[in-house]
XYZ file of C-alpha atoms in Angstrom:
678
model
C -0.078 -0.035 0.131
C 2.822 2.465 0.953
C 4.427 1.491 -2.399
C 1.488 2.568 -4.488
C 1.057 5.833 -2.479
C 4.691 6.643 -3.255
C 4.192 5.806 -6.988
C 1.064 8.144 -7.164
C 2.778 11.070 -5.516
C 5.893 10.601 -7.723
C 3.238 10.728 -10.758
C 1.645 13.911 -9.315
C 5.172 15.499 -9.010
C 6.140 14.874 -12.652
C 2.766 15.975 -13.780
C 3.247 19.389 -11.871
C 6.693 19.822 -13.654
C 5.346 19.141 -16.997
C 2.385 21.498 -16.483
C 4.750 24.189 -15.156
C 7.170 23.843 -18.202
C 4.271 23.993 -20.626
C 3.133 27.195 -19.040
C 6.532 28.800 -19.048
C 6.887 28.049 -22.876
C 3.386 29.446 -23.548
C 4.335 32.612 -21.449
C 7.662 33.070 -23.115
C 5.871 32.737 -26.550
C 3.466 35.420 -25.607
C 6.190 37.647 -24.289
C 8.202 37.257 -27.511
C 5.177 38.032 -29.710
C 4.470 41.086 -27.442
C 8.077 42.386 -27.742
C 7.919 41.833 -31.611
C 4.728 43.969 -31.813
C 6.573 46.588 -29.492
C 9.517 46.619 -31.869
C 7.330 46.980 -34.969
C 5.439 49.948 -33.279
C 8.557 51.716 -32.295
C 9.816 51.493 -35.932
C 6.402 52.669 -37.313
C 6.272 55.750 -34.913
C 9.872 56.612 -35.487
C 9.641 56.418 -39.337
C 6.359 58.595 -39.074
C 8.107 61.104 -36.916
C 11.152 61.200 -39.351
C 8.808 61.753 -42.462
C 7.798 65.040 -40.783
C 11.249 66.155 -39.925
C 11.938 68.523 -42.782
C 8.398 69.993 -42.916
C 6.685 69.915 -39.413
C 9.053 69.727 -36.454
C 6.366 69.750 -33.908
C 4.637 66.639 -35.446
C 8.022 64.956 -35.727
C 8.601 65.518 -31.972
C 5.214 64.131 -31.145
C 5.696 60.839 -32.838
C 9.348 60.409 -31.851
C 8.388 60.975 -28.378
C 5.814 58.087 -28.420
C 8.396 55.912 -30.026
C 11.218 56.973 -27.470
C 8.773 56.034 -24.626
C 8.030 52.554 -25.979
C 11.794 51.991 -26.973
C 12.678 52.689 -23.167
C 10.231 50.104 -22.092
C 11.744 47.422 -24.367
C 15.244 48.511 -23.694
C 16.008 48.987 -27.249
C 19.221 50.920 -26.913
C 19.652 51.483 -30.688
C 16.143 53.041 -31.125
C 16.545 55.001 -27.974
C 19.492 56.675 -29.247
C 17.864 57.224 -32.687
C 14.887 58.760 -31.040
C 16.994 61.125 -28.835
C 18.970 62.280 -31.660
C 15.789 62.900 -33.881
C 14.014 64.603 -30.927
C 17.054 66.693 -30.242
C 17.389 67.887 -33.770
C 13.652 68.877 -34.037
C 13.742 70.722 -30.739
C 16.810 72.682 -32.136
C 15.070 73.633 -35.224
C 12.095 75.124 -33.269
C 14.666 76.856 -30.864
C 14.165 74.754 -27.789
C 18.006 74.409 -27.232
C 18.256 73.073 -23.712
C 15.927 70.159 -24.395
C 17.820 69.651 -27.787
C 21.386 69.430 -25.995
C 19.914 67.218 -23.095
C 18.567 64.665 -25.761
C 21.722 64.771 -27.812
C 24.082 64.396 -24.805
C 22.088 61.558 -23.596
C 22.204 59.979 -27.281
C 25.948 60.404 -27.345
C 26.374 58.313 -24.025
C 24.141 55.687 -25.530
C 26.033 55.320 -28.907
C 29.281 55.290 -27.073
C 27.855 52.549 -24.614
C 26.726 50.320 -27.485
C 29.896 51.016 -29.611
C 27.967 52.696 -32.724
C 30.565 54.896 -34.281
C 28.148 56.095 -37.038
C 25.668 57.303 -34.492
C 28.387 59.024 -32.426
C 29.649 60.948 -35.408
C 25.875 62.057 -36.213
C 25.420 63.064 -32.610
C 28.548 65.054 -32.404
C 27.318 66.894 -35.588
C 24.023 67.788 -33.946
C 25.575 69.106 -30.683
C 27.948 71.217 -32.836
C 25.178 72.710 -34.681
C 23.376 73.386 -31.429
C 26.310 75.435 -30.193
C 26.559 77.266 -33.492
C 22.954 78.227 -33.266
C 23.727 79.653 -29.578
C 26.724 81.697 -31.025
C 29.296 79.298 -29.117
C 31.137 78.967 -32.485
C 34.388 77.786 -31.114
C 32.671 75.109 -28.973
C 30.514 74.098 -31.748
C 33.386 73.741 -34.008
C 35.323 71.552 -31.645
C 32.364 68.989 -31.684
C 32.119 69.152 -35.376
C 35.881 68.674 -36.006
C 35.926 65.841 -33.522
C 33.240 64.132 -35.623
C 35.129 64.750 -38.805
C 38.351 63.218 -37.373
C 36.241 60.056 -36.257
C 34.794 59.690 -39.745
C 38.136 59.813 -41.394
C 39.258 56.951 -39.247
C 36.479 54.534 -40.397
C 35.434 55.709 -43.985
C 34.977 52.130 -45.329
C 32.565 50.982 -42.549
C 29.714 53.585 -43.379
C 26.665 53.070 -45.444
C 25.025 55.729 -47.739
C 23.130 57.239 -44.835
C 26.466 57.990 -43.064
C 27.734 59.518 -46.101
C 24.776 61.839 -46.241
C 25.448 62.819 -42.651
C 28.983 63.514 -43.405
C 27.960 66.073 -46.149
C 25.876 67.601 -43.376
C 29.010 67.515 -41.009
C 31.150 69.062 -43.659
C 28.604 71.842 -44.460
C 28.283 72.480 -40.653
C 31.870 72.969 -40.313
C 31.843 75.381 -43.100
C 29.121 77.236 -41.426
C 31.027 77.406 -38.150
C 33.930 79.090 -40.087
C 31.500 81.556 -41.759
C 30.230 82.632 -38.355
C 33.831 83.164 -36.921
C 34.671 85.318 -40.211
C 37.005 82.697 -41.748
C 35.186 82.810 -45.217
C 38.110 81.120 -47.140
C 37.722 77.967 -44.907
C 33.890 78.316 -45.040
C 33.934 78.175 -48.838
C 36.319 75.189 -48.927
C 34.029 73.118 -46.711
C 30.783 74.042 -48.425
C 32.219 73.127 -51.795
C 33.632 69.875 -50.584
C 30.156 69.064 -49.304
C 28.523 70.161 -52.488
C 30.989 68.610 -54.942
C 30.434 65.058 -53.491
C 29.660 62.819 -56.390
C 26.907 61.032 -54.609
C 25.138 64.509 -54.162
C 25.151 65.821 -57.680
C 22.252 63.565 -58.876
C 20.217 63.903 -55.527
C 17.593 66.197 -54.525
C 18.139 65.574 -50.646
C 17.242 68.384 -48.157
C 20.867 68.393 -47.251
C 21.618 69.597 -50.693
C 19.344 72.600 -50.258
C 21.024 73.477 -46.982
C 24.445 73.328 -48.506
C 23.307 75.560 -51.518
C 21.890 78.029 -49.239
C 24.912 78.185 -46.953
C 27.126 78.452 -49.975
C 25.099 81.387 -51.042
C 25.654 82.917 -47.644
C 29.312 82.795 -48.136
C 29.330 84.188 -51.579
C 27.281 87.048 -50.525
C 29.483 87.928 -47.640
C 32.448 87.696 -50.186
C 30.628 90.279 -52.346
C 29.676 87.840 -55.145
C 26.019 88.822 -55.213
C 25.276 87.071 -58.721
C 26.720 83.685 -57.601
C 24.926 83.938 -54.262
C 21.438 84.599 -55.822
C 22.147 81.672 -58.066
C 22.765 79.366 -55.354
C 19.817 80.528 -53.333
C 17.551 79.789 -56.471
C 19.070 76.384 -56.856
C 18.401 75.684 -53.155
C 14.677 76.650 -53.718
C 14.473 74.636 -56.924
C 15.986 71.488 -55.188
C 13.648 71.849 -52.172
C 10.609 72.233 -54.464
C 11.774 69.105 -56.530
C 11.441 67.178 -53.183
C 7.735 67.805 -53.189
C 7.610 69.691 -49.874
C 4.861 72.241 -49.743
C 6.917 73.994 -47.150
C 10.386 72.927 -46.476
C 12.048 73.974 -43.102
C 14.845 75.806 -44.777
C 12.455 77.772 -47.146
C 12.382 80.750 -44.781
C 16.270 80.899 -44.568
C 16.655 80.692 -48.333
C 14.063 83.341 -48.915
C 15.900 85.656 -46.421
C 19.076 85.277 -48.160
C 17.508 86.256 -51.478
C 15.988 89.256 -49.650
C 19.456 90.247 -48.502
C 20.876 90.295 -52.126
C 17.974 92.296 -53.419
C 18.367 94.760 -50.673
C 22.039 95.305 -51.457
C 21.157 95.905 -55.039
C 18.472 98.415 -54.150
C 15.683 96.255 -55.187
C 13.513 97.269 -52.386
C 10.179 95.683 -53.541
C 11.778 92.309 -54.234
C 13.768 92.442 -50.777
C 10.420 93.257 -48.947
C 8.598 90.457 -50.934
C 11.144 87.787 -50.147
C 11.566 89.008 -46.460
C 7.798 88.711 -45.871
C 7.798 85.384 -47.397
C 10.446 84.254 -45.108
C 8.592 85.623 -42.147
C 5.260 83.990 -43.182
C 6.897 80.496 -43.838
C 8.749 80.692 -40.542
C 5.423 81.290 -38.755
C 3.680 78.363 -40.515
C 6.340 75.939 -39.521
C 7.087 77.394 -36.009
C 10.761 78.056 -36.809
C 11.641 80.774 -34.423
C 15.003 81.532 -35.503
C 13.877 82.131 -39.097
C 11.143 84.356 -37.881
C 13.683 86.283 -35.862
C 15.942 86.608 -38.921
C 13.153 87.614 -41.212
C 11.691 90.240 -38.729
C 15.327 91.731 -38.336
C 15.462 91.879 -42.201
C 12.123 93.786 -42.450
C 13.185 96.223 -39.695
C 16.251 96.884 -41.483
C 14.401 97.588 -44.795
C 11.743 99.675 -43.440
C 14.276 101.716 -41.235
C 16.186 102.612 -44.607
C 12.819 103.539 -46.259
C 11.918 105.776 -43.252
C 8.714 103.704 -42.660
C 8.917 103.999 -38.779
C 5.609 102.101 -38.052
C 6.555 99.031 -39.970
C 10.080 99.038 -38.676
C 9.012 99.124 -35.138
C 6.473 96.609 -35.491
C 8.945 94.308 -36.922
C 11.547 95.349 -34.447
C 9.047 94.459 -31.526
C 8.650 91.035 -33.070
C 12.289 90.358 -33.503
C 12.890 91.474 -29.662
C 10.065 89.007 -28.789
C 11.564 86.092 -30.497
C 15.148 86.902 -29.526
C 13.918 86.707 -25.914
C 12.104 83.457 -26.525
C 15.234 81.980 -28.077
C 18.014 83.448 -26.077
C 16.226 84.843 -22.850
C 17.668 84.513 -19.351
C 15.374 81.466 -18.570
C 16.828 79.539 -21.606
C 20.319 80.647 -20.438
C 19.645 79.454 -16.995
C 18.390 75.967 -18.324
C 21.557 75.720 -20.801
C 23.930 76.751 -17.838
C 22.230 74.040 -15.671
C 22.400 71.548 -18.432
C 26.201 71.947 -18.986
C 26.757 71.882 -15.235
C 24.857 68.437 -15.173
C 26.816 67.314 -18.113
C 30.236 68.178 -16.201
C 28.828 66.425 -13.134
C 28.047 63.429 -15.378
C 31.698 63.464 -16.595
C 32.925 63.686 -13.157
C 30.661 60.743 -12.154
C 32.187 58.713 -15.004
C 35.807 59.673 -13.895
C 34.699 58.556 -10.175
C 33.363 55.257 -11.560
C 36.550 54.550 -13.580
C 38.643 55.350 -10.521
C 36.461 53.227 -8.407
C 36.807 50.332 -10.811
C 40.611 50.833 -11.048
C 40.950 50.842 -7.187
C 38.674 47.726 -6.920
C 40.971 45.913 -9.424
C 43.917 47.197 -7.463
C 42.587 45.821 -4.178
C 41.622 42.404 -5.687
C 45.349 42.393 -7.083
C 46.745 43.010 -3.808
C 44.512 40.658 -1.861
C 46.037 37.857 -3.822
C 49.285 38.411 -2.011
C 48.449 36.698 1.181
C 52.006 36.808 2.582
C 52.085 40.560 2.704
C 48.755 41.440 4.241
C 50.280 44.205 6.289
C 51.616 45.988 3.169
C 47.905 45.536 1.708
C 46.455 47.055 4.675
C 48.595 50.052 4.425
C 47.972 50.537 0.715
C 44.090 50.233 1.318
C 44.265 52.919 4.209
C 46.261 54.979 1.618
C 43.769 54.507 -0.958
C 40.924 55.510 1.342
C 42.752 58.590 2.352
C 43.235 59.562 -1.173
C 39.632 58.942 -2.046
C 38.667 61.025 0.836
C 40.839 63.937 -0.313
C 39.721 63.665 -3.882
C 36.109 63.821 -2.665
C 36.895 66.906 -0.672
C 38.684 68.457 -3.767
C 35.582 67.621 -6.055
C 33.172 69.063 -3.666
C 35.343 72.250 -3.473
C 35.573 72.272 -7.303
C 31.867 71.868 -7.565
C 31.203 74.708 -5.122
C 33.577 76.940 -6.931
C 32.134 75.910 -10.279
C 28.535 76.845 -8.896
C 29.652 80.283 -7.675
C 31.378 81.011 -10.839
C 28.186 79.945 -12.698
C 26.032 82.477 -10.676
C 28.704 85.297 -11.200
C 28.562 84.487 -14.905
C 24.817 84.618 -15.163
C 24.777 87.901 -13.218
C 27.679 89.349 -15.441
C 25.740 88.405 -18.618
C 22.552 90.266 -17.364
C 24.433 93.236 -16.361
C 26.477 93.306 -19.636
C 23.148 93.160 -21.599
C 21.649 96.077 -19.626
C 24.965 98.071 -19.935
C 25.012 97.647 -23.612
C 21.494 98.781 -23.923
C 22.056 101.886 -21.692
C 25.230 102.670 -23.445
C 23.656 102.400 -26.910
C 20.733 104.732 -25.910
C 23.108 107.224 -24.482
C 25.399 107.307 -27.548
C 22.428 107.762 -29.763
C 21.151 110.769 -27.668
C 24.559 112.249 -27.227
C 24.989 113.103 -31.059
C 21.672 115.218 -31.424
C 22.629 116.918 -27.999
C 25.944 117.958 -29.278
C 24.189 119.580 -32.250
C 21.656 121.402 -30.114
C 24.511 122.683 -27.924
C 26.691 123.672 -30.676
C 24.135 125.626 -32.740
C 22.789 127.298 -29.835
C 26.131 128.617 -28.999
C 26.575 129.676 -32.527
C 23.216 131.613 -32.410
C 24.207 133.289 -29.228
C 27.224 134.642 -31.099
C 25.223 135.717 -34.057
C 22.668 137.574 -31.920
C 25.680 139.460 -30.329
C 26.900 140.231 -33.866
C 23.683 141.418 -35.005
C 23.027 143.610 -31.783
C 26.582 145.349 -32.526
C 25.442 146.092 -35.998
C 22.333 147.379 -34.745
C 24.102 149.627 -32.277
C 26.089 150.904 -35.232
C 23.137 151.671 -37.275
C 21.450 153.353 -34.361
C 24.480 155.430 -33.743
C 24.463 156.515 -37.453
C 20.805 157.442 -37.262
C 21.517 159.658 -34.223
C 24.450 161.373 -35.815
C 22.355 162.062 -38.941
C 19.788 163.452 -36.694
C 22.157 166.031 -35.151
C 23.439 167.087 -38.558
C 20.065 167.360 -40.338
C 18.283 168.634 -37.140
C 15.300 166.351 -38.199
C 13.633 164.045 -35.644
C 14.048 160.282 -36.341
C 11.731 157.564 -34.965
C 13.909 154.831 -33.400
C 11.084 152.850 -31.735
C 11.369 149.969 -34.444
C 14.976 149.572 -33.496
C 14.156 149.265 -29.775
C 11.769 146.654 -30.647
C 14.158 144.839 -32.661
C 16.690 145.115 -29.756
C 14.096 143.778 -27.368
C 13.471 140.779 -29.691
C 17.232 140.140 -29.768
C 17.497 140.163 -26.032
C 14.470 137.634 -25.864
C 16.209 135.621 -28.688
C 19.500 135.681 -26.749
C 17.752 134.540 -23.584
C 16.075 131.741 -25.213
C 19.196 130.318 -26.826
C 20.949 130.605 -23.452
C 18.065 128.575 -21.833
C 18.374 126.007 -24.579
C 22.266 125.898 -24.231
C 21.895 125.382 -20.520
C 19.223 122.640 -20.543
C 21.171 120.996 -23.406
C 24.249 120.868 -21.374
C 22.250 119.672 -18.530
C 20.925 116.816 -20.585
C 24.457 116.202 -21.816
C 25.656 115.749 -18.222
C 22.904 113.243 -17.686
C 23.774 111.299 -20.710
C 27.484 111.258 -19.548
C 26.232 109.977 -16.302
C 24.238 107.272 -18.025
C 27.372 106.239 -20.023
C 29.393 106.055 -16.846
C 26.635 104.036 -15.047
C 26.564 101.574 -18.175
C 30.253 100.666 -17.973
C 30.647 97.011 -17.496
C 31.286 96.111 -14.026
C 34.647 94.699 -13.046
C 32.918 92.331 -10.672
C 35.628 93.447 -8.150
C 34.093 94.171 -4.730
C 35.325 97.128 -2.727
C 34.768 98.798 0.531
C 31.781 101.041 -0.162
C 29.967 103.624 1.930
C 26.405 102.625 1.418
C 25.116 105.790 2.928
C 26.969 107.934 0.238
C 26.024 105.438 -2.436
C 22.300 105.597 -1.711
C 22.485 109.450 -1.478
C 24.270 109.572 -4.992
C 21.716 107.429 -6.902
C 18.841 109.045 -5.135
C 19.867 112.465 -6.605
C 20.813 110.846 -9.915
C 17.410 109.450 -10.289
C 15.679 112.673 -9.184
C 17.504 114.930 -11.681
C 17.300 112.272 -14.446
C 13.508 112.219 -14.078
C 13.255 115.905 -13.946
C 15.412 116.396 -17.069
C 13.151 113.716 -18.891
C 9.786 115.152 -17.773
C 9.296 118.887 -17.208
C 6.117 118.194 -15.353
C 7.703 115.894 -12.955
C 7.063 116.966 -9.407
C 8.091 115.004 -6.232
C 10.063 115.385 -3.116
C 12.517 112.896 -1.429
C 13.877 112.431 2.208
C 16.808 110.658 3.638
C 17.410 109.110 6.920
C 21.002 107.614 6.944
C 22.397 105.749 9.985
C 25.831 107.222 10.604
C 26.708 103.964 12.317
C 26.528 102.027 8.926
C 29.915 100.680 8.290
C 31.497 100.350 4.913
C 31.163 96.681 3.337
C 32.561 94.916 0.486
C 30.150 95.198 -2.625
C 30.257 95.814 -6.318
C 29.508 99.631 -6.265
C 28.192 99.762 -9.848
C 25.794 96.749 -9.401
C 24.494 97.954 -6.073
C 24.008 101.340 -7.667
C 22.022 99.627 -10.392
C 19.661 98.132 -7.700
C 19.328 101.515 -5.734
C 18.616 103.344 -9.139
C 15.942 100.889 -10.160
C 14.128 100.871 -6.862
C 14.174 104.827 -6.449
C 13.078 105.225 -10.142
C 10.194 102.806 -9.445
C 9.332 104.558 -6.317
C 9.302 108.155 -7.991
C 7.103 106.703 -10.816
C 4.632 104.934 -8.451
C 4.142 108.034 -6.269
C 3.801 110.522 -9.311
C 1.411 108.396 -11.486
C -1.606 109.385 -9.365
C -1.696 113.038 -10.526
C -3.747 115.339 -8.244
C -4.934 112.212 -6.101
C -1.476 112.406 -4.481
C -0.692 116.210 -3.896
C 2.688 115.648 -2.213
C 4.570 112.666 -3.704
C 7.423 111.720 -1.573
C 10.253 109.003 -1.825
C 12.287 108.192 1.549
C 15.501 106.429 1.549
C 16.719 105.011 4.717
C 19.714 103.025 6.093
C 19.887 101.287 9.327
C 21.894 98.571 11.319
C 19.741 95.749 12.319
C 20.041 92.233 13.787
C 18.983 89.134 12.007
C 17.214 86.239 13.470
C 20.432 84.444 13.886
C 21.823 87.298 15.835
C 24.205 88.568 13.075
C 24.403 92.223 12.175
C 22.849 93.292 8.966
C 22.710 96.588 7.071
C 19.096 97.311 5.864
C 18.346 99.782 2.997
C 14.756 100.673 2.667
C 13.071 102.605 -0.387
C 9.647 103.936 0.549
C 6.920 105.834 -1.447
C 3.491 107.217 -0.807
C 1.941 106.064 -4.028
C -0.995 103.773 -4.505
C 0.795 100.572 -3.388
C 1.115 97.126 -4.946
C -1.956 94.919 -5.155
C -2.003 91.829 -3.110
C -2.759 89.596 -5.902
C 0.545 90.342 -7.688
C 2.917 90.786 -4.826
C 4.071 87.196 -5.323
C 4.894 87.925 -9.089
C 6.811 91.074 -9.054
C 10.258 89.522 -8.792
C 9.484 87.257 -11.853
C 11.428 87.916 -15.028
C 9.337 89.939 -17.604
C 6.573 90.602 -15.170
C 5.494 94.227 -15.266
C 2.564 96.421 -14.362
C 3.662 99.179 -16.588
C 1.838 99.958 -19.896
C 2.985 98.271 -23.054
C 6.247 99.661 -24.345
C 7.201 101.506 -20.953
C 8.777 98.538 -18.981
C 10.643 95.221 -19.656
C 9.697 93.460 -16.502
C 13.495 92.818 -15.779
C 14.346 95.566 -13.362
C 13.122 93.899 -10.154
C 14.261 90.459 -11.285
C 17.620 91.618 -12.127
C 17.873 93.740 -8.819
C 16.796 90.698 -6.910
C 19.657 88.541 -8.451
C 22.275 91.160 -7.870
C 21.443 91.340 -4.070
C 21.229 87.698 -3.854
C 24.636 87.447 -5.606
C 25.970 89.601 -2.763
C 24.709 87.203 -0.239
C 21.882 89.428 0.843
C 17.961 89.607 0.377
C 15.557 91.924 -1.474
C 11.890 91.975 -0.392
C 8.742 93.714 -0.416
C 7.227 94.630 2.974
C 3.670 95.622 3.806
C 3.154 99.229 4.729
C 1.207 100.186 7.882
C -2.550 100.311 7.658
C -2.638 103.981 8.038
C -0.105 104.694 5.320
C -0.077 104.197 1.552
C 2.659 103.211 -0.836
C 5.250 100.437 -0.922
C 8.355 99.738 0.964
C 11.364 97.631 -0.730
C 14.097 96.604 1.786
C 17.658 95.272 0.905
C 19.358 93.408 3.545
C 23.249 92.898 3.401
C 25.417 91.040 5.798
C 28.181 92.846 7.750
C 31.497 90.955 7.098
């Protein structure tokens, strides 16, 4: 009986094993069929996205993103890299540079991981073009020349698509040399890309791109006829491809407009520039819209059509900020920092692997355990020091990054102020010079009038006949009034000239060198600079100011020009806030105060407050006032950058800028700057 029970149990055991194997085989078959379906779906979405690449970048990004998501689920590294590259290039075309570089750096790591040289070269080309679009020409050329060097090492291993990518690589190198002003090298590379035997019979989009870039170089060399011929060939090639609207159409039309403008063919120049503008709007190519609007601004300015010139100039400013504004700059800097951290991480991983191998080798020597222990101790000590050095380098890099961003902001505003001041200086010089000449002419005319008057009086004595000199007296009175008016013009002109000189002095680039500064004197200087500047610009300006400076405030290390910009911006805003109410505020007043205070941690701080008695800031926008590009001023009267930049400057000094609530029985706003005392 026990024997039969044992046999039955053994039968059940083998039956369970067979059932388990059958289920595993069925599950493996279903999984393979599912993976095959996903792989086909990835390829379909990828190919659909690529089909939109040259005509509709937004649609291309949509389908490539779906393919990328599914490729990540299936761990298909090759298609992950392909999707990242395509998505990155489409984002570059529409001006989303941070996203483009992020995708392409990830693709570069993936291609190197799987050992795909072809994809690595293509990615180096795309990254190089990104930096060219960002005006980082030397950095872009470094990536492109690295790609060319790799291509020359393995020319026999590449298929036709790789050769097409190489033509794009050569053309991009030429484009980089063009932007750096090396037109001879630019021409060599563009011709080398165009004269490829495989390209002569093709009508690829790359051919249109090369022809257009070759036209740009010929135009810069002064060979307008050849440039126009290349532009027309580029258009013909793009149309042969059957694209209703090819993504390089706007740039080609803009190039043709440049040629006609140089030849004084204004109507044709306007036609092609507008065509470029409209095509760029249709495909959402921001850099093309920017170039076309700048071209139209230039044309209408040359014609004196100020309304159209101002309209397109506003558009160009908007798109330039969209492409290269401070938010994009911050994203790019963060991306570069992350890339550097990634490289440091790779180096650390390699160092860790190297140390592990060394430890394994050392552990094999069982007879010298003591020496091995000492070496391990030494290695750990070195790793600790290396970690400290890396953390220190990271901290320094972060500080340098913040200073760089701040310097770029200040440089942009300084250039704008300097440009405006220089433009104003020339007409002011004419006003001052001609007013002085007029004063001299009035004096000469008065002398001549006195001589005539003397002659009349002499003739009266001789002839004994009365002479009416009332008209001469009226003329002399008019001359006195004329001289007085000219002197007032000269005085006010010189006063305006002094203000412009102060603007120029204020707009000089900061040396970023901190120095001991008397904040009381600095605040007083910029308060008066703001007050007199506003009075010079607006004769109806009527306001008062008060100061309450703490004599115990010590000198501290700050960048005087940067801190002066902050004070000038806050004081200007305060004057404008309390004078916009008109008769509703009969006595607009701005108060600037300094004081020594203690922080919550017990440390001493210097507090600078700027207070106005204007209408105040509504509660619903108080949280937004320090955001970039947010402004409550009417259109055209404010950029929305003043408070944002002031906030960044104070923060870079280790301080704090904030808006505080005014007492219930008072009106207006109070901005407070807090700076630590060293």
